[in-house]
Short mmCIF file of C-alpha atoms and ligand atoms in Angstrom, two decimals:
data_model
loop_
_atom_site.label_atom_id
_atom_site.label_comp_id
_atom_site.label_asym_id
_atom_site.label_seq_id
_atom_site.Cartn_x
_atom_site.Cartn_y
_atom_site.Cartn_z
CA GLN A 1 -0.34 0.04 -0.19
CA HIS A 2 1.25 3.29 -0.98
CA LEU A 3 1.89 6.28 1.48
CA SER A 4 -0.61 8.67 2.08
CA GLY A 5 0.05 12.39 2.25
CA ASN A 6 -0.56 12.33 5.51
CA GLU A 7 1.87 9.78 6.37
CA ILE A 8 4.63 11.52 3.77
CA ARG A 9 4.26 14.68 5.77
CA ASN A 10 4.99 12.91 8.96
CA ILE A 11 7.76 10.73 7.87
CA PHE A 12 9.56 13.91 6.53
CA LEU A 13 9.17 16.05 9.86
CA ASP A 14 10.21 12.90 12.15
CA PHE A 15 13.30 11.91 9.68
CA PHE A 16 14.50 15.96 10.48
CA ALA A 17 13.23 15.78 14.07
CA GLN A 18 15.50 12.79 14.83
CA ARG A 19 18.25 14.65 13.14
CA SER A 20 18.11 17.83 15.89
CA HIS A 21 15.64 20.07 14.10
CA GLN A 22 12.78 21.66 15.84
CA VAL A 23 9.60 20.96 14.21
CA LEU A 24 7.30 23.81 13.52
CA PRO A 25 3.79 24.45 12.68
CA SER A 26 3.23 25.70 9.26
CA ALA A 27 2.99 29.59 9.83
CA SER A 28 -0.16 31.87 8.31
CA LEU A 29 -0.84 32.23 4.45
CA VAL A 30 -1.00 35.69 5.55
CA PRO A 31 2.74 36.67 5.73
CA GLU A 32 4.18 38.98 8.79
CA ASP A 33 6.61 39.98 5.85
CA PRO A 34 4.65 43.28 4.30
CA THR A 35 6.49 42.87 1.16
CA VAL A 36 4.69 39.74 -0.18
CA LEU A 37 0.76 39.20 -0.30
CA LEU A 38 0.93 35.35 0.41
CA THR A 39 3.03 32.93 2.05
CA ILE A 40 5.14 31.52 -1.33
CA ALA A 41 7.75 29.38 0.17
CA GLY A 42 8.96 27.57 3.28
CA MET A 43 11.51 30.23 3.70
CA LEU A 44 9.19 32.92 4.02
CA PRO A 45 8.77 32.96 8.08
CA PHE A 46 12.63 32.53 8.36
CA LYS A 47 13.28 35.72 6.41
CA PRO A 48 14.06 37.79 9.35
CA ILE A 49 16.62 35.26 10.50
CA PHE A 50 18.50 35.02 7.04
CA LEU A 51 18.80 38.53 6.96
CA GLY A 52 20.05 38.28 10.54
CA GLN A 53 17.78 40.63 11.80
CA ARG A 54 16.39 38.06 14.32
CA THR A 55 18.33 35.90 16.37
CA PRO A 56 16.68 31.76 15.70
CA GLU A 57 15.78 30.21 19.00
CA PHE A 58 16.86 26.87 17.01
CA LYS A 59 20.09 26.21 14.44
CA ARG A 60 17.62 23.66 12.52
CA ALA A 61 14.15 23.58 12.02
CA THR A 62 11.85 21.73 10.03
CA THR A 63 8.01 22.38 8.74
CA SER A 64 5.12 21.77 6.12
CA GLN A 65 4.61 25.31 5.42
CA LYS A 66 1.21 25.58 3.25
CA CYS A 67 1.83 27.95 0.22
CA ILE A 68 -0.44 29.89 -2.80
CA ARG A 69 1.44 30.86 -5.46
CA THR A 70 -0.75 33.02 -7.53
CA ASN A 71 2.26 33.02 -10.62
CA ASP A 72 1.03 29.26 -11.25
CA ILE A 73 -2.54 29.92 -11.50
CA GLU A 74 -2.18 29.12 -15.85
CA ASN A 75 -0.48 26.06 -14.95
CA VAL A 76 -3.31 24.69 -12.42
CA GLY A 77 -4.92 21.75 -14.47
CA ARG A 78 -2.71 22.22 -17.59
CA THR A 79 0.81 20.71 -15.99
CA LYS A 80 0.78 17.52 -13.69
CA ARG A 81 2.62 19.05 -10.93
CA HIS A 82 1.84 23.11 -10.31
CA HIS A 83 -1.12 24.37 -7.91
CA THR A 84 -1.89 27.56 -6.55
CA PHE A 85 -2.01 26.07 -3.15
CA PHE A 86 0.64 22.98 -1.99
CA GLU A 87 2.51 22.16 1.03
CA MET A 88 6.52 22.71 0.88
CA LEU A 89 8.02 20.27 3.23
CA GLY A 90 11.41 22.12 4.33
CA ASN A 91 14.60 21.57 6.25
CA PHE A 92 16.35 24.44 7.41
CA SER A 93 20.00 25.25 8.81
CA PHE A 94 20.54 28.81 10.60
CA GLY A 95 24.43 29.33 10.20
CA ASP A 96 24.49 25.09 11.36
CA TYR A 97 25.16 22.40 9.12
CA PHE A 98 26.04 23.35 4.89
CA LYS A 99 26.53 21.94 1.57
CA GLU A 100 27.64 18.85 2.49
CA GLN A 101 25.17 17.51 5.24
CA ALA A 102 21.76 19.05 3.00
CA ILE A 103 23.02 16.89 0.14
CA ALA A 104 23.54 13.83 2.08
CA TRP A 105 20.17 14.00 4.31
CA GLY A 106 18.43 15.02 0.67
CA TRP A 107 19.83 11.72 -0.46
CA GLU A 108 18.95 9.37 2.44
CA ILE A 109 15.30 10.53 2.84
CA SER A 110 14.83 10.54 -1.10
CA THR A 111 16.40 6.81 -1.32
CA GLN A 112 16.32 5.28 2.56
CA VAL A 113 13.17 6.61 3.72
CA PHE A 114 11.01 7.24 0.51
CA GLY A 115 12.68 4.47 -1.05
CA LEU A 116 13.05 5.91 -4.80
CA SER A 117 15.64 4.08 -6.49
CA PRO A 118 19.03 6.03 -7.48
CA LYS A 119 18.33 5.00 -10.98
CA ASN A 120 14.93 7.21 -10.97
CA LEU A 121 16.91 10.40 -9.85
CA VAL A 122 18.71 13.22 -11.42
CA VAL A 123 20.12 16.37 -10.34
CA SER A 124 20.62 19.55 -11.41
CA VAL A 125 23.52 22.01 -9.71
CA PHE A 126 24.27 25.55 -10.45
CA ARG A 127 26.63 26.14 -13.44
CA ASP A 128 29.66 27.27 -11.36
CA ASP A 129 28.83 25.06 -8.20
CA ASP A 130 31.57 22.53 -8.56
CA GLU A 131 31.57 21.65 -5.13
CA ALA A 132 27.92 20.66 -5.01
CA PHE A 133 29.08 18.84 -8.24
CA ALA A 134 31.78 17.14 -6.61
CA ILE A 135 29.73 15.92 -3.57
CA TRP A 136 27.00 14.50 -5.50
CA ARG A 137 29.39 12.68 -7.62
CA ASP A 138 32.47 11.38 -5.05
CA GLN A 139 30.36 11.16 -1.76
CA ILE A 140 26.82 10.23 -2.92
CA GLY A 141 27.85 8.26 -6.08
CA VAL A 142 25.57 9.97 -8.73
CA PRO A 143 27.13 9.39 -12.34
CA GLU A 144 28.15 12.42 -13.42
CA ALA A 145 25.94 12.07 -16.68
CA ARG A 146 23.04 12.32 -14.29
CA ILE A 147 24.52 15.40 -12.38
CA LYS A 148 23.13 18.74 -14.53
CA ARG A 149 24.29 22.02 -14.48
CA LEU A 150 21.73 24.81 -15.03
CA GLY A 151 22.19 28.52 -15.17
CA GLU A 152 21.00 31.13 -13.23
CA ASP A 153 17.18 31.04 -13.63
CA ASP A 154 17.00 27.81 -12.54
CA ASN A 155 19.48 27.54 -10.20
CA PHE A 156 20.85 30.58 -8.19
CA TRP A 157 18.52 31.93 -5.65
CA ALA A 158 18.40 35.50 -5.17
CA SER A 159 16.19 37.32 -2.97
CA GLY A 160 16.45 40.61 -4.82
CA PRO A 161 19.31 42.60 -6.12
CA THR A 162 21.60 42.71 -3.15
CA GLY A 163 21.13 40.57 -0.10
CA PRO A 164 21.80 36.96 0.73
CA CYS A 165 21.76 34.53 -2.12
CA GLY A 166 23.11 31.47 -3.32
CA PRO A 167 23.47 28.35 -5.57
CA CYS A 168 20.69 25.85 -5.65
CA SER A 169 20.40 22.04 -6.17
CA GLU A 170 17.62 20.11 -7.38
CA ILE A 171 16.69 16.36 -7.07
CA TYR A 172 13.94 15.19 -10.03
CA TYR A 173 12.11 12.14 -10.33
CA ASP A 174 12.92 10.19 -14.14
CA PHE A 175 9.71 8.40 -14.79
CA HIS A 176 11.61 7.04 -18.07
CA PRO A 177 15.54 6.41 -16.85
CA GLU A 178 15.16 3.90 -19.96
CA ARG A 179 15.35 6.71 -22.11
CA GLY A 180 18.81 6.96 -21.71
CA ASP A 181 21.72 9.38 -19.84
CA GLU A 182 22.52 10.77 -23.25
CA ASN A 183 18.96 12.50 -23.60
CA ILE A 184 18.44 14.04 -20.38
CA ASP A 185 16.26 17.24 -20.79
CA LEU A 186 15.08 18.33 -17.58
CA GLU A 187 12.76 20.63 -19.16
CA ASP A 188 10.77 17.61 -20.48
CA ASP A 189 8.10 16.75 -18.01
CA THR A 190 6.92 13.74 -19.48
CA ARG A 191 10.37 12.27 -18.53
CA PHE A 192 10.85 14.15 -15.38
CA ILE A 193 9.26 16.17 -12.29
CA GLU A 194 11.54 18.77 -9.99
CA PHE A 195 10.38 17.31 -6.53
CA TYR A 196 13.14 18.86 -3.75
CA ASN A 197 15.27 21.96 -4.28
CA LEU A 198 18.22 23.06 -2.03
CA VAL A 199 19.37 26.33 -1.39
CA PHE A 200 22.58 26.69 -0.11
CA MET A 201 22.63 30.39 0.91
CA GLN A 202 26.33 31.30 1.15
CA TYR A 203 27.07 34.71 -0.51
CA ASN A 204 26.09 38.45 0.14
CA ARG A 205 25.57 40.49 -3.02
CA ASP A 206 26.47 43.95 -2.51
CA ALA A 207 25.07 46.93 -4.88
CA THR A 208 28.00 46.76 -6.89
CA GLY A 209 27.35 42.87 -8.04
CA ASN A 210 30.29 41.50 -6.02
CA LEU A 211 29.46 38.37 -4.15
CA THR A 212 31.28 37.88 -0.72
CA PRO A 213 30.85 34.72 1.24
CA LEU A 214 28.40 34.98 4.32
CA GLN A 215 29.82 34.19 7.73
CA ASN A 216 26.77 32.39 8.76
CA LYS A 217 25.68 29.65 5.60
CA ASN A 218 22.27 29.05 5.51
CA ILE A 219 20.20 25.95 4.06
CA ASP A 220 16.60 26.37 2.77
CA THR A 221 15.09 23.48 1.26
CA GLY A 222 11.64 22.89 -0.01
CA MET A 223 9.96 19.43 -1.27
CA GLY A 224 6.63 19.44 -2.86
CA LEU A 225 4.28 17.60 -0.69
CA GLU A 226 2.17 17.00 -3.65
CA ARG A 227 4.90 15.88 -6.04
CA ILE A 228 6.44 13.52 -4.00
CA ALA A 229 2.74 12.20 -3.26
CA GLN A 230 2.56 11.94 -6.72
CA ILE A 231 5.71 9.79 -7.33
CA LEU A 232 4.75 7.27 -4.20
CA GLN A 233 1.34 7.01 -4.99
CA LYS A 234 2.27 6.34 -8.76
CA VAL A 235 -0.65 8.25 -9.93
CA PRO A 236 -0.23 10.45 -13.15
CA ASN A 237 -0.02 13.54 -11.86
CA ASN A 238 -0.66 16.10 -8.46
CA TYR A 239 -4.04 16.21 -8.75
CA GLU A 240 -4.66 12.50 -8.47
CA THR A 241 -3.21 11.74 -5.14
CA ASP A 242 -5.38 11.38 -2.14
CA LEU A 243 -4.40 14.95 -1.23
CA ILE A 244 -6.75 16.26 -3.61
CA PHE A 245 -8.69 13.75 -5.72
CA PRO A 246 -11.74 13.55 -3.57
CA ILE A 247 -12.12 16.95 -3.97
CA ILE A 248 -12.27 16.40 -7.44
CA GLN A 249 -14.65 13.21 -7.23
CA THR A 250 -17.03 15.61 -5.05
CA ALA A 251 -17.01 17.97 -7.91
CA ALA A 252 -17.91 15.22 -10.35
CA GLN A 253 -20.32 13.98 -8.39
CA ILE A 254 -22.45 17.14 -8.25
CA ALA A 255 -21.80 17.75 -11.90
CA GLY A 256 -23.10 14.25 -12.60
CA ILE A 257 -19.96 13.26 -14.49
CA ASP A 258 -17.29 10.25 -13.65
CA TYR A 259 -13.46 12.13 -13.92
CA HIS A 260 -11.71 9.27 -15.49
CA SER A 261 -14.02 9.17 -18.59
CA SER A 262 -14.01 13.15 -19.50
CA ASP A 263 -12.60 14.48 -21.84
CA GLU A 264 -9.27 16.90 -21.53
CA LYS A 265 -11.13 20.05 -21.16
CA THR A 266 -13.48 18.63 -18.48
CA LYS A 267 -10.09 17.49 -16.68
CA VAL A 268 -8.82 20.79 -16.43
CA SER A 269 -12.10 22.22 -14.83
CA LEU A 270 -12.18 19.53 -12.63
CA LYS A 271 -8.44 20.21 -11.49
CA VAL A 272 -8.84 23.76 -11.41
CA ILE A 273 -11.89 23.27 -8.73
CA GLY A 274 -9.79 20.98 -7.09
CA ASP A 275 -6.85 23.20 -6.86
CA HIS A 276 -8.62 26.62 -6.17
CA VAL A 277 -10.87 24.90 -3.51
CA ARG A 278 -7.90 24.23 -1.31
CA SER A 279 -6.84 27.74 -1.48
CA VAL A 280 -9.57 28.90 -0.64
CA VAL A 281 -10.61 27.08 2.45
CA HIS A 282 -7.05 27.96 3.36
CA MET A 283 -7.10 31.29 2.94
CA ILE A 284 -10.74 31.95 4.37
CA ALA A 285 -8.97 29.87 7.67
CA ASP A 286 -6.35 32.02 7.83
CA GLU A 287 -8.66 35.22 8.10
CA ILE A 288 -8.77 36.48 4.44
CA ARG A 289 -11.85 38.33 3.04
CA ALA A 290 -13.02 38.47 -0.26
CA SER A 291 -12.78 41.99 -1.41
CA ASN A 292 -11.19 44.12 -4.16
CA VAL A 293 -8.10 44.64 -3.00
CA GLY A 294 -4.65 42.58 -2.24
CA ARG A 295 -5.20 38.87 -0.95
CA GLY A 296 -8.88 39.69 -0.68
CA TYR A 297 -8.72 40.21 -4.48
CA VAL A 298 -6.95 36.88 -4.85
CA LEU A 299 -9.43 35.24 -2.94
CA ARG A 300 -12.30 36.36 -5.06
CA ARG A 301 -10.56 35.49 -8.57
CA LEU A 302 -10.34 32.23 -7.15
CA ILE A 303 -13.56 31.66 -5.77
CA ARG A 304 -14.78 32.97 -9.07
CA ARG A 305 -12.83 30.40 -11.01
CA VAL A 306 -14.41 27.74 -9.13
CA VAL A 307 -18.01 28.71 -9.67
CA ARG A 308 -16.95 29.27 -13.55
CA HIS A 309 -15.25 26.13 -13.85
CA GLY A 310 -18.11 24.37 -12.17
CA ARG A 311 -20.69 25.82 -14.94
CA LEU A 312 -18.33 24.63 -17.76
CA ILE A 313 -18.70 21.25 -16.23
CA GLY A 314 -22.24 21.54 -16.04
CA ILE A 315 -23.02 22.63 -12.67
CA SER A 316 -26.20 25.26 -12.52
CA GLY A 317 -26.85 25.82 -8.79
CA GLU A 318 -24.14 26.47 -5.91
CA PHE A 319 -21.94 24.06 -4.90
CA THR A 320 -18.58 25.61 -3.45
CA THR A 321 -19.62 24.80 0.25
CA GLN A 322 -20.11 21.12 -0.75
CA VAL A 323 -16.63 20.79 -2.32
CA ALA A 324 -15.23 22.88 0.70
CA GLU A 325 -16.44 20.14 3.03
CA THR A 326 -14.45 17.56 1.16
CA ALA A 327 -11.35 19.84 1.32
CA ILE A 328 -11.77 20.45 5.20
CA ALA A 329 -12.63 17.10 5.74
CA LEU A 330 -8.69 16.02 3.74
CA SER A 331 -6.67 18.96 5.86
CA GLU A 332 -8.46 18.87 9.08
CA SER A 333 -5.89 16.08 10.97
CA ALA A 334 -2.76 18.29 9.71
CA TYR A 335 -4.84 21.56 10.05
CA PRO A 336 -7.26 21.84 12.82
CA ASN A 337 -7.42 25.43 12.08
CA VAL A 338 -9.61 24.63 8.81
CA ARG A 339 -12.41 22.65 10.79
CA GLN A 340 -12.53 25.23 13.63
CA ARG A 341 -13.03 27.98 10.89
CA GLU A 342 -16.05 25.63 9.08
CA ALA A 343 -18.85 28.13 9.48
CA ALA A 344 -16.90 31.49 8.77
CA ILE A 345 -15.33 29.51 5.44
CA LYS A 346 -18.67 28.07 4.46
CA ALA A 347 -20.40 31.23 4.63
CA GLU A 348 -17.78 33.01 2.76
CA LEU A 349 -17.93 30.92 -0.12
CA GLN A 350 -21.76 31.11 -0.11
CA ARG A 351 -21.96 34.61 -0.17
CA GLU A 352 -19.31 35.30 -2.91
CA GLU A 353 -21.05 32.69 -4.79
CA SER A 354 -24.45 33.80 -4.42
CA ASN A 355 -23.03 37.14 -5.63
CA PHE A 356 -21.05 36.17 -8.22
CA LEU A 357 -24.15 34.01 -10.05
CA ARG A 358 -26.16 37.35 -9.76
CA THR A 359 -23.04 39.08 -11.76
CA LEU A 360 -22.95 35.94 -13.93
CA ASP A 361 -26.75 36.39 -14.74
CA ARG A 362 -26.23 40.42 -15.35
CA GLY A 363 -23.46 39.40 -17.79
CA GLU A 364 -26.04 37.29 -19.18
CA LYS A 365 -28.29 40.08 -19.93
CA LEU A 366 -25.61 42.06 -21.28
CA LEU A 367 -24.79 39.46 -23.79
CA ASP A 368 -28.24 39.17 -25.01
CA GLU A 369 -28.19 43.00 -25.40
CA VAL A 370 -25.25 42.53 -27.65
CA ILE A 371 -26.67 40.13 -29.66
CA ASN A 372 -29.58 41.65 -30.25
CA ARG A 373 -27.56 44.77 -31.63
CA ILE A 374 -26.10 42.34 -34.09
CA SER A 375 -28.70 40.28 -35.13
CA PRO A 376 -31.16 42.71 -36.69
CA ILE A 377 -28.42 43.91 -39.25
CA GLN A 378 -27.84 40.36 -39.87
CA GLN A 379 -31.16 39.62 -40.35
CA GLU A 380 -31.79 42.16 -42.63
CA ASN A 381 -29.14 41.48 -45.04
CA ASP A 382 -29.81 37.93 -45.42
CA LEU A 383 -33.57 38.48 -45.97
CA PRO A 384 -34.32 37.38 -49.22
CA SER A 385 -35.46 40.65 -50.87
CA PRO A 386 -37.25 40.45 -54.00
CA ILE A 387 -36.27 43.26 -55.27
CA ARG A 388 -32.76 42.63 -55.11
CA GLU A 389 -32.99 39.07 -55.91
CA GLU A 390 -33.70 40.00 -59.38
CA TYR A 391 -30.22 41.39 -60.42
CA TYR A 392 -28.28 39.91 -57.35
CA HIS A 393 -27.54 36.75 -55.67
CA PRO A 394 -26.11 37.21 -52.26
CA SER A 395 -23.32 35.46 -51.50
CA PRO A 396 -23.17 34.20 -48.05
CA LEU A 397 -22.48 36.76 -45.65
CA PRO A 398 -19.46 37.00 -43.54
CA LYS A 399 -21.24 36.13 -40.02
CA GLN A 400 -21.07 38.92 -37.53
CA ASN A 401 -19.01 38.67 -34.83
CA ILE A 402 -19.33 39.74 -31.23
CA SER A 403 -16.18 42.24 -31.12
CA GLY A 404 -13.06 40.96 -29.06
CA LEU A 405 -13.65 44.22 -26.53
CA ASP A 406 -17.16 42.92 -25.74
CA ALA A 407 -16.17 39.53 -25.30
CA PHE A 408 -13.16 40.69 -23.15
CA THR A 409 -15.31 42.75 -20.97
CA LEU A 410 -18.02 40.25 -20.53
CA TYR A 411 -14.79 37.89 -19.30
CA ASP A 412 -13.13 40.65 -17.09
CA THR A 413 -15.87 42.06 -15.31
CA TYR A 414 -18.26 39.73 -15.63
CA GLY A 415 -16.47 36.76 -15.19
CA PHE A 416 -17.70 34.89 -18.30
CA PRO A 417 -15.70 32.57 -19.45
CA LEU A 418 -14.89 32.67 -23.56
CA GLU A 419 -16.33 29.33 -23.89
CA LEU A 420 -19.27 30.58 -22.83
CA THR A 421 -19.46 33.74 -24.85
CA GLN A 422 -18.84 31.41 -27.99
CA GLU A 423 -21.41 29.12 -26.93
CA ILE A 424 -24.41 31.66 -26.27
CA ALA A 425 -23.12 33.20 -29.47
CA ALA A 426 -23.16 29.92 -31.75
CA GLU A 427 -26.70 29.70 -30.46
CA ASN A 428 -27.74 33.05 -32.06
CA GLY A 429 -25.92 32.04 -35.26
CA LEU A 430 -22.79 34.70 -34.08
CA GLU A 431 -19.17 34.21 -33.87
CA VAL A 432 -16.84 35.86 -31.28
CA ASP A 433 -13.65 37.69 -32.49
CA VAL A 434 -11.13 35.49 -30.45
CA GLU A 435 -8.36 37.10 -31.97
CA GLY A 436 -9.90 40.70 -30.78
CA PHE A 437 -10.23 38.76 -27.52
CA ASN A 438 -7.13 37.40 -27.05
CA ALA A 439 -5.42 41.16 -27.94
CA GLU A 440 -7.45 42.16 -24.98
CA MET A 441 -6.17 39.37 -22.84
CA GLN A 442 -2.65 40.10 -24.01
CA LYS A 443 -3.05 44.22 -22.91
CA GLN A 444 -3.87 42.86 -19.63
CA VAL A 445 -1.00 40.42 -19.14
CA GLU A 446 1.08 43.15 -19.88
CA ARG A 447 -0.32 45.63 -17.33
CA ALA A 448 0.19 42.91 -14.42
CA LYS A 449 3.70 42.32 -16.09
CA ALA A 450 4.86 45.85 -15.13
CA ALA A 451 3.86 45.31 -11.81
CA HIS A 452 5.49 41.85 -10.26
CA GLU A 453 6.91 41.60 -6.84
CA THR A 454 10.11 39.38 -5.86
CA ILE A 455 11.04 38.72 -2.53
CA ASP A 456 13.40 41.36 -2.15
CA LEU A 457 15.55 40.13 1.57
CA THR A 458 17.37 43.56 1.41
CA VAL A 459 16.46 46.05 3.94
CA GLN A 460 15.80 48.86 1.37
CA GLY A 461 13.98 46.66 -0.65
CA SER A 462 11.56 45.70 2.43
CA LEU A 463 11.37 49.32 2.91
CA ASP A 464 10.55 50.34 -0.51
CA LYS A 465 7.69 47.54 -1.16
CA LEU A 466 6.51 48.75 2.39
CA ALA A 467 5.94 51.96 0.94
CA GLU A 468 4.36 50.49 -2.48
CA HIS A 469 2.39 48.03 -0.61
CA ILE A 470 0.76 51.60 1.13
CA HIS A 471 -0.18 53.14 -2.06
CA ALA A 472 -1.34 49.96 -3.32
CA THR A 473 -5.03 50.00 -4.52
CA GLU A 474 -5.05 46.90 -6.49
CA PHE A 475 -3.21 43.95 -6.32
CA LEU A 476 -1.74 42.75 -9.80
CA GLY A 477 0.77 40.01 -8.54
CA TYR A 478 3.76 38.89 -7.31
CA SER A 479 6.43 36.02 -7.45
CA GLN A 480 9.45 34.73 -6.14
CA SER A 481 11.09 34.02 -9.45
CA ALA A 482 10.02 37.29 -10.85
CA ALA A 483 8.04 35.60 -13.10
CA THR A 484 4.59 37.58 -14.20
CA ALA A 485 2.12 36.63 -11.90
CA LYS A 486 -1.38 37.31 -12.13
CA VAL A 487 -4.89 35.98 -10.90
CA GLU A 488 -6.99 35.66 -14.10
P1 ATP B 1 8.88 24.41 -11.29
O1 ATP B 1 10.04 24.59 -11.87
O2 ATP B 1 8.45 23.22 -10.77
O3 ATP B 1 7.90 25.68 -11.52
P2 ATP B 1 10.05 25.78 -8.61
O4 ATP B 1 11.47 25.68 -9.07
O5 ATP B 1 9.71 26.91 -9.19
O6 ATP B 1 8.98 24.65 -9.28
P3 ATP B 1 10.88 26.24 -5.91
O7 ATP B 1 10.64 27.43 -5.76
O8 ATP B 1 12.22 25.52 -6.00
O9 ATP B 1 9.94 25.57 -7.36
O10 ATP B 1 10.25 25.60 -4.86
C1 ATP B 1 10.59 24.39 -4.17
C2 ATP B 1 9.66 22.94 -4.25
O11 ATP B 1 7.99 23.45 -4.00
C3 ATP B 1 10.25 22.44 -5.47
O12 ATP B 1 10.65 21.61 -5.81
C4 ATP B 1 8.40 21.86 -6.10
O13 ATP B 1 8.40 20.21 -5.09
C5 ATP B 1 7.21 22.81 -4.79
N1 ATP B 1 6.44 23.39 -5.65
C6 ATP B 1 7.05 24.85 -6.44
N2 ATP B 1 6.13 25.21 -6.88
C7 ATP B 1 4.82 24.55 -6.64
C8 ATP B 1 3.45 24.58 -7.20
N3 ATP B 1 3.27 25.94 -7.83
N4 ATP B 1 2.67 23.30 -7.19
C9 ATP B 1 3.06 22.52 -6.24
N5 ATP B 1 4.42 22.37 -5.69
C10 ATP B 1 5.22 23.30 -6.31
MG1 MG B 2 8.19 27.23 -10.59
MG1 MG B 3 12.21 24.68 -10.91
MG1 MG B 4 13.34 25.11 -8.02
#
């Protein structure tokens, strides 16, 4: 029998507890740190320690940290491994053990404890990190061909332009070692999945870009619980692990469909629901309320996406509290606050959902008007005219379009998925200008890009971000990797 998600979490924490790590509870999704909206990594609660602003009570800690990454929202349901909500298992050293020990334990827990065969593992190091390369090869015994050197984007962790930083080393699971060591492309997600990242915080970068070794070197690691669960439970993606799949089944049941026999598009919707419901349940449990700014806005958009995807799979009434119940039941043993907040969670969901359903109704009325505006012209042109017919054989007129801007407004303001607009348009013999819609969408992506945030560990960076935060009226996005973040 495969390990359950709960068992995996406990085994990880126990392993490091036995190696003198203090087990700490997950911090709130609402970070103390004012520079990021939501907790996006296990290291975030320890940021003041890494910055030297707080003296740690322990030299070693281990956590299972709930995280939300909105920069991965487009990946949800489309890749096998990305969520908005996930748990990051981590072991941390505050100026205590370093590279050699972190690598040795990373390997030990992966192979000895979780029983992954070394044949199925590939590791990456930072391009210039010969030290890590040598440890993997000489002390662990990984064949050179299975140690990949990656560039800065993937394998150098920097919190901002200045401050603590350092190289990373990742452990990947190889689902197809039979494809050989010659063709290793870690980006190929049909073959590889990154599940463990070890960050060696060993430098301080100054304003001129110079790296000087830190006196207190730190270790920051992250293993995705859902990813290691996918591997150990031998399921095709994170969504089919016991951490998420029961939520998908609840949604499928309400829609009267079956996940496994559904088409790809329906599966994506079910996965989006399975993912977002976990996010919203934990966000509300951590006292976030839906609103139009900041993290409240993130919450609102996530709830709306749940409702929309519910409509796409054929659910017409209210259903979010039912799927939330499954999510609460799944997480209550590890996160008792979720059950304690059950009433608040359900009340918030119910209110948001029914308000949004009304907005959807208004959108439908608006769409009717748009259609009525277009249709009379079309009908006039289409009408067989006895006069015209004598000398003019009308060629079939190009179909009238619902403009890209109208479709986008319906999407953006009224939460109408493009597919819904297209469906209603088609019923009326109309088409949607999809290119125009995409152009409007692109404009919004660009607006969001202009406003990304990074985790900036520098003091000045923190002050700048704090100032920005105070002036911010609208959430646009953030990410750890400076990738674009947006909610829709
Ligand atoms: P990827 O390259 O797959 O997007 P990442 O390099 O962005 O992952 P890290 O920032 O290194 O991820 O986070 C540490 C670990 O947390 C990852 O190795 C992975 O196991 C997990 N993780 C990161 N992002 C997600 C996500 N969106 N959903 C689920 N797990 C995640
Ligand atoms: Mg990522
Ligand atoms: Mg990565
Ligand atoms: Mg990584």
